Coordinates of C-alpha atoms in Angstrom, one line a residue:
M1 CA 0.0 0.0 0.0
S2 CA 1.4 3.5 -0.9
Q3 CA 2.1 6.1 1.7
L4 CA -0.8 8.2 0.4
H5 CA -3.2 5.3 0.7
E6 CA -1.9 4.5 4.2
Q7 CA -2.6 8.1 5.3
E8 CA -6.0 8.0 3.8
E9 CA -6.9 4.7 5.5
T10 CA -5.7 6.0 8.9
L11 CA -7.8 9.1 8.5
R12 CA -10.8 7.0 7.4
R13 CA -10.6 4.8 10.5
T14 CA -10.1 7.8 12.8
L15 CA -13.2 9.5 11.5
G16 CA -15.3 6.4 11.2
L17 CA -16.1 7.0 7.6
S18 CA -16.4 4.6 4.6
R19 CA -13.9 5.2 1.9
R20 CA -16.6 6.6 -0.4
R21 CA -17.7 9.0 2.3
L22 CA -14.1 10.0 3.0
L23 CA -13.5 10.8 -0.6
A24 CA -16.7 12.8 -0.8
A25 CA -15.7 14.8 2.3
T26 CA -12.2 15.6 1.1
A27 CA -12.9 16.2 -2.6
G28 CA -12.1 19.7 -4.0
I29 CA -14.6 21.8 -5.8
A30 CA -13.0 23.1 -9.0
A31 CA -15.8 25.3 -10.1
A32 CA -16.0 27.0 -6.7
A33 CA -12.3 27.3 -6.1
A34 CA -12.3 31.1 -6.3
V35 CA -14.9 31.4 -3.5
P36 CA -13.2 31.7 0.0
L37 CA -13.6 29.0 2.6
A38 CA -14.3 30.2 6.1
Q39 CA -11.4 29.0 8.3
P40 CA -11.8 28.2 12.0
A41 CA -9.3 29.9 14.4
A42 CA -6.2 28.0 15.4
A43 CA -7.1 25.8 18.4
D44 CA -5.9 27.2 21.7
P45 CA -5.5 24.5 24.5
V46 CA -7.4 26.7 27.0
Q47 CA -10.1 27.6 24.6
A48 CA -10.5 24.0 23.5
Q49 CA -10.7 22.8 27.1
S50 CA -13.5 25.3 27.8
G51 CA -15.4 24.3 24.8
W52 CA -14.8 27.7 23.0
N53 CA -13.6 26.0 19.8
R54 CA -16.6 23.7 19.4
P55 CA -18.6 23.7 16.1
L56 CA -21.3 26.4 16.3
I57 CA -23.5 24.2 14.1
P58 CA -23.4 20.5 15.3
P59 CA -23.1 17.9 12.5
G60 CA -26.6 16.7 12.9
K61 CA -28.0 20.2 12.5
R62 CA -26.3 21.1 9.2
G63 CA -29.1 21.3 6.7
I64 CA -30.1 22.5 3.3
I65 CA -33.4 23.7 1.8
L66 CA -34.0 21.8 -1.4
Y67 CA -34.9 25.0 -3.2
T68 CA -31.2 25.6 -3.5
V69 CA -30.7 22.6 -5.7
R70 CA -34.1 22.7 -7.4
D71 CA -32.4 22.6 -10.8
A72 CA -30.9 19.2 -10.0
I73 CA -34.2 17.9 -8.6
G74 CA -36.1 19.1 -11.7
R75 CA -33.8 17.9 -14.5
D76 CA -34.4 15.0 -16.8
P77 CA -32.3 12.0 -15.7
A78 CA -32.4 10.7 -19.2
S79 CA -30.5 13.7 -20.5
T80 CA -27.7 13.9 -17.9
T81 CA -25.2 11.9 -15.9
L82 CA -25.5 14.5 -13.0
P83 CA -27.7 13.8 -10.0
S84 CA -31.3 14.4 -10.9
G85 CA -34.6 13.8 -9.1
F86 CA -35.0 13.5 -5.3
R87 CA -33.3 10.1 -4.9
R88 CA -30.1 10.9 -6.6
V89 CA -29.9 14.4 -5.1
F90 CA -30.4 12.9 -1.6
E91 CA -27.4 10.6 -2.4
A92 CA -25.3 13.6 -3.4
L93 CA -26.3 15.6 -0.3
G94 CA -25.6 12.6 2.0
R95 CA -22.1 12.2 0.5
I96 CA -21.4 15.8 1.1
G97 CA -22.3 15.4 4.8
Y98 CA -25.7 17.0 5.2
Q99 CA -27.9 15.4 7.7
Q100 CA -31.0 17.5 7.3
V101 CA -33.1 18.8 4.4
E102 CA -36.0 21.2 4.2
F103 CA -38.5 20.6 1.4
A104 CA -39.7 23.3 -1.0
G105 CA -42.4 21.3 -2.6
Y106 CA -42.6 17.6 -3.6
R107 CA -42.3 17.8 -7.4
Q108 CA -39.4 16.6 -9.6
H109 CA -38.9 15.7 -13.3
A110 CA -41.5 13.3 -14.6
N111 CA -38.8 10.9 -15.7
A112 CA -37.2 10.7 -12.2
E113 CA -38.0 7.6 -10.1
G114 CA -41.4 8.0 -8.5
G115 CA -42.8 10.4 -11.2
A116 CA -43.4 14.1 -11.2
N117 CA -45.6 14.6 -8.1
L118 CA -44.6 13.0 -4.8
E119 CA -47.1 15.0 -2.7
T120 CA -49.1 11.9 -1.9
V121 CA -49.0 9.3 0.8
E122 CA -47.3 6.9 -1.5
G123 CA -44.9 9.5 -2.7
A124 CA -44.0 10.5 0.9
R125 CA -43.2 6.9 1.7
L126 CA -40.8 6.8 -1.2
L127 CA -39.2 10.0 -0.1
R128 CA -38.8 8.8 3.5
G129 CA -37.1 5.6 2.3
W130 CA -34.6 7.6 0.2
L131 CA -33.9 10.0 3.1
D132 CA -33.3 7.1 5.5
D133 CA -31.0 5.3 2.9
N134 CA -28.8 8.4 2.8
G135 CA -28.7 9.3 6.5
L136 CA -30.9 12.4 6.0
R137 CA -33.7 13.7 8.1
A138 CA -36.5 15.9 6.8
E139 CA -36.9 19.0 9.0
G140 CA -39.4 21.4 7.7
N141 CA -41.1 22.2 4.4
H142 CA -42.3 25.2 2.5
G143 CA -45.7 24.0 1.7
F144 CA -49.4 24.7 1.5
I145 CA -51.1 27.2 3.8
P146 CA -54.8 27.7 3.1
A147 CA -55.8 30.9 1.5
S148 CA -59.3 30.8 2.9
W149 CA -60.5 32.1 6.3
P150 CA -62.6 30.7 7.8
L151 CA -61.2 27.6 6.3
S152 CA -63.1 26.1 3.3
T153 CA -63.7 22.3 3.4
A154 CA -61.3 21.8 0.5
D155 CA -58.5 23.8 2.2
L156 CA -59.0 22.0 5.5
D157 CA -58.8 18.6 3.8
R158 CA -55.7 19.6 1.9
F159 CA -54.0 21.0 5.0
K160 CA -54.8 17.7 6.8
Q161 CA -53.0 15.9 4.0
V162 CA -50.0 18.2 4.4
L163 CA -49.8 17.1 8.1
E164 CA -50.2 13.5 7.2
I165 CA -47.4 13.7 4.6
A166 CA -45.2 15.5 7.2
N167 CA -45.6 12.7 9.7
I168 CA -44.7 10.1 7.1
L169 CA -41.6 12.1 6.3
G170 CA -40.7 12.4 10.0
L171 CA -40.9 16.2 10.1
D172 CA -41.1 18.0 13.5
H173 CA -42.1 21.3 11.8
V174 CA -44.3 22.3 8.9
G175 CA -44.3 25.7 7.3
T176 CA -44.5 28.0 4.4
G177 CA -42.1 30.2 2.5
S178 CA -44.1 33.4 2.8
D179 CA -45.3 35.9 5.4
P180 CA -48.7 35.4 7.3
T181 CA -50.0 38.4 5.2
G182 CA -48.5 40.8 2.8
S183 CA -50.4 43.7 4.3
A184 CA -49.0 46.7 6.1
Y185 CA -52.1 47.2 8.2
K186 CA -52.7 46.1 11.8
A187 CA -56.3 44.8 11.1
D188 CA -55.0 42.4 8.5
W189 CA -52.3 41.1 10.9
D190 CA -55.0 40.6 13.5
V191 CA -56.9 38.3 11.1
A192 CA -53.7 36.5 10.1
A193 CA -53.0 35.7 13.8
E194 CA -56.5 34.3 14.3
K195 CA -56.0 32.0 11.3
W196 CA -52.5 30.9 12.1
N197 CA -53.4 30.2 15.7
A198 CA -56.1 27.8 14.4
L199 CA -53.7 26.2 11.9
G200 CA -51.1 25.9 14.6
E201 CA -53.6 24.1 16.8
L202 CA -54.3 21.6 13.9
A203 CA -50.6 21.1 13.5
C204 CA -50.1 20.6 17.3
R205 CA -52.8 17.9 17.3
A206 CA -50.8 16.1 14.6
G207 CA -47.6 16.3 16.7
L208 CA -46.1 19.1 14.6
K209 CA -45.0 22.7 15.0
L210 CA -46.2 25.2 12.4
Y211 CA -43.9 28.0 11.3
T212 CA -43.8 31.0 9.0
H213 CA -40.8 32.1 7.0
N214 CA -39.8 35.8 6.7
H215 CA -38.7 38.1 3.9
D216 CA -37.5 41.6 4.5
A217 CA -41.1 43.1 4.2
A218 CA -42.2 41.3 7.3
Y219 CA -39.8 43.5 9.3
A220 CA -41.1 46.8 7.8
F221 CA -43.1 49.0 10.1
L222 CA -46.8 48.3 10.8
L223 CA -49.3 51.0 9.8
D224 CA -51.3 51.2 13.0
S225 CA -51.9 54.9 13.9
G226 CA -52.2 58.5 12.6
P227 CA -54.7 60.0 10.2
L228 CA -56.8 57.6 8.2
D229 CA -56.7 57.5 4.4
D230 CA -59.8 57.7 2.3
Q231 CA -60.5 54.0 2.9
G232 CA -60.3 54.4 6.6
R233 CA -56.8 52.8 7.0
P234 CA -54.1 54.2 9.2
T235 CA -51.2 56.1 7.5
R236 CA -48.6 56.2 10.3
S237 CA -46.8 53.8 12.6
S238 CA -46.2 53.4 16.4
G239 CA -42.8 52.0 15.5
I240 CA -43.5 48.3 15.9
R241 CA -42.6 46.1 13.0
K242 CA -45.2 43.9 11.3
L243 CA -43.7 40.5 12.4
E244 CA -42.9 41.8 15.9
Y245 CA -46.6 42.6 16.3
F246 CA -47.4 39.1 15.1
F247 CA -45.1 37.7 17.7
K248 CA -47.3 39.3 20.4
I249 CA -50.7 38.3 19.1
S250 CA -50.0 34.8 17.9
D251 CA -50.0 31.8 20.3
P252 CA -46.4 31.1 21.4
G253 CA -47.3 27.4 21.9
R254 CA -48.8 27.1 18.4
V255 CA -47.0 29.4 16.0
Y256 CA -43.3 29.4 15.3
F257 CA -40.8 31.1 13.0
E258 CA -38.0 30.5 10.6
M259 CA -35.8 33.6 10.3
D260 CA -34.2 33.9 6.9
I261 CA -31.0 35.6 8.1
F262 CA -30.2 37.2 4.8
W263 CA -33.6 38.8 4.4
A264 CA -33.4 39.9 8.0
H265 CA -30.2 41.8 7.2
V266 CA -31.9 43.2 4.1
A267 CA -34.6 44.5 6.4
Q268 CA -31.8 46.1 8.6
F269 CA -30.6 47.9 5.4
K270 CA -34.0 48.9 4.0
H271 CA -36.5 49.5 6.8
R272 CA -34.9 52.1 9.1
T273 CA -37.4 55.0 9.2
Y274 CA -41.1 55.5 9.9
T275 CA -43.5 58.3 10.3
A276 CA -44.7 58.5 13.9
P277 CA -48.3 59.4 14.9
D278 CA -47.3 63.0 15.3
G279 CA -45.9 63.2 11.8
S280 CA -42.3 63.2 12.7
A281 CA -39.7 61.0 11.0
Q282 CA -38.2 58.4 13.3
T283 CA -35.2 56.1 12.8
D284 CA -35.0 52.6 14.2
V285 CA -32.3 50.1 13.0
F286 CA -33.4 46.5 13.0
D287 CA -31.3 43.9 14.9
P288 CA -31.9 40.3 13.6
L289 CA -30.0 38.7 16.5
A290 CA -31.7 40.6 19.2
T291 CA -35.1 39.7 17.7
V292 CA -34.3 36.0 17.9
L293 CA -32.8 36.2 21.4
A294 CA -36.0 37.9 22.7
Q295 CA -38.0 34.7 21.8
E296 CA -35.3 32.1 20.9
K297 CA -37.6 29.1 21.4
R298 CA -40.0 30.3 18.8
F299 CA -37.2 30.1 16.1
P300 CA -36.6 26.4 15.6
L301 CA -35.3 26.9 12.1
F302 CA -33.1 29.4 10.2
H303 CA -32.2 30.0 6.6
A304 CA -28.5 30.3 6.6
K305 CA -28.2 32.4 3.5
D306 CA -25.1 34.6 3.0
G307 CA -24.6 37.9 1.2
T308 CA -21.9 40.4 0.3
S309 CA -22.6 44.0 1.2
N310 CA -23.6 46.1 -1.9
P311 CA -25.2 49.4 -0.8
G312 CA -25.7 50.3 -4.4
T313 CA -28.5 47.7 -4.8
A314 CA -32.1 47.9 -3.5
N315 CA -31.5 45.1 -1.0
G316 CA -28.0 46.1 0.1
Y317 CA -26.6 42.6 -0.3
D318 CA -25.8 40.2 -3.2
M319 CA -26.4 36.5 -2.5
V320 CA -23.4 34.2 -2.4
P321 CA -22.5 30.7 -1.1
F322 CA -22.5 30.4 2.7
G323 CA -19.3 31.6 4.2
A324 CA -18.3 33.8 1.2
G325 CA -20.3 36.8 2.3
D326 CA -20.2 39.6 4.9
I327 CA -23.0 38.5 7.3
D328 CA -21.3 37.7 10.7
Y329 CA -22.6 34.1 11.1
A330 CA -20.0 33.3 13.8
R331 CA -21.4 36.1 16.0
F332 CA -25.0 35.2 15.2
F333 CA -24.8 31.5 16.0
G334 CA -22.2 32.0 18.7
R335 CA -24.6 34.3 20.7
L336 CA -27.5 31.8 20.6
R337 CA -28.1 30.2 24.0
S338 CA -29.5 26.9 22.8
R339 CA -27.3 25.5 20.1
G340 CA -29.0 22.2 20.0
L341 CA -32.5 23.7 19.5
H342 CA -32.1 25.4 16.1
N343 CA -32.0 23.9 12.6
P344 CA -30.0 26.1 10.2
M345 CA -30.7 25.3 6.5
Y346 CA -28.3 26.6 3.9
E347 CA -30.1 28.4 1.1
Q348 CA -29.0 30.3 -2.0
D349 CA -31.7 31.4 -4.3
N350 CA -29.2 31.9 -7.2
A351 CA -27.2 28.7 -6.8
P352 CA -28.4 27.2 -10.1
G353 CA -26.5 28.7 -13.0
A354 CA -25.1 28.1 -16.5
D355 CA -23.0 25.3 -15.1
P356 CA -25.4 22.4 -14.5
G357 CA -23.3 21.2 -11.6
Q358 CA -23.1 24.6 -9.8
S359 CA -25.8 24.3 -7.3
L360 CA -24.5 21.0 -5.8
Q361 CA -20.9 22.4 -6.0
Y362 CA -22.1 25.4 -3.9
A363 CA -23.9 23.0 -1.6
E364 CA -20.6 21.3 -0.9
L365 CA -18.7 24.5 -0.4
S366 CA -21.4 25.9 1.9
Y367 CA -21.5 22.6 3.9
R368 CA -17.7 23.0 4.5
N369 CA -18.2 26.5 5.6
L370 CA -21.1 25.6 7.9
A371 CA -18.9 23.0 9.5
A372 CA -15.9 25.4 9.8
L373 CA -17.8 27.8 12.1
R374 CA -16.3 27.7 15.6
G375 CA -17.1 29.4 18.8

């Protein structure tokens, strides 16, 4: 056996990995070579003894939302040798090292194993088997939330099916990729809370926690005071943000949240001023971390989406692979009090590109950077 192979075998035994898993874990990513890898600080004996240099995201909590690799899931397996469809993408993610996935729908290419639509009891059983085969756990989904309120019979039946599928997949949480309402008005958020409390109760009875996912608009200021417009709606704000108001009026035992940390930082950039009831302009800079720490147990999931600062754009940030941006994730995850509670899911909306392998290459790079965070 060559010296190189002896070293590889020693490393494999030390880490308890199969040779295939070891090769996957140590493989380079040529297409992403120009993107920097977050490096942990050099280990200090005192720091290591105190636990300072532990991973900020434990291995079992390193996840990915499948929207990031939607191009791979949706491509025709008959026209490529790259991973395609849920089963082959799960195999690729398992080799990288991910142990959690968050669904963003249950559709794939019609030629993939199982067919186009797996949002059925039979489809969920197929998905669960493929997850189990690759050491993956499903933890959350961006799925159906009824539009009706009070609930129509059709919407209620479909939501019950969502819960049944979630239990087959082994989810602890079910959710959606959008805000409870797109309105800026207090009255609409009051109605949204009534509806979400009822949906959360249904989820609770099924042994699940219901969550909503934010974009930056959810942290804009609520219109709840001041002169009324010609439709009788308030035109000014008391200074409370829309989702912060929703925290207060939704049931903490029934309604949970998934902070998209990228969009929360966009909110910090965009939503800084409001018109107070007396007509004066007020400034209030949003703090994503403080918002989580104020009700940490209501944030079981995060989207770990990174961005480089770009004040010349409307959002103030450009999306990049995790660890390649300017968002201080070491501080964010290092300040959380309950590291074992949260489930961070790497997401990158623009991961698919002209290179058909790019989204999975970025997934591997981002996994390495998730694993490199220390604190």
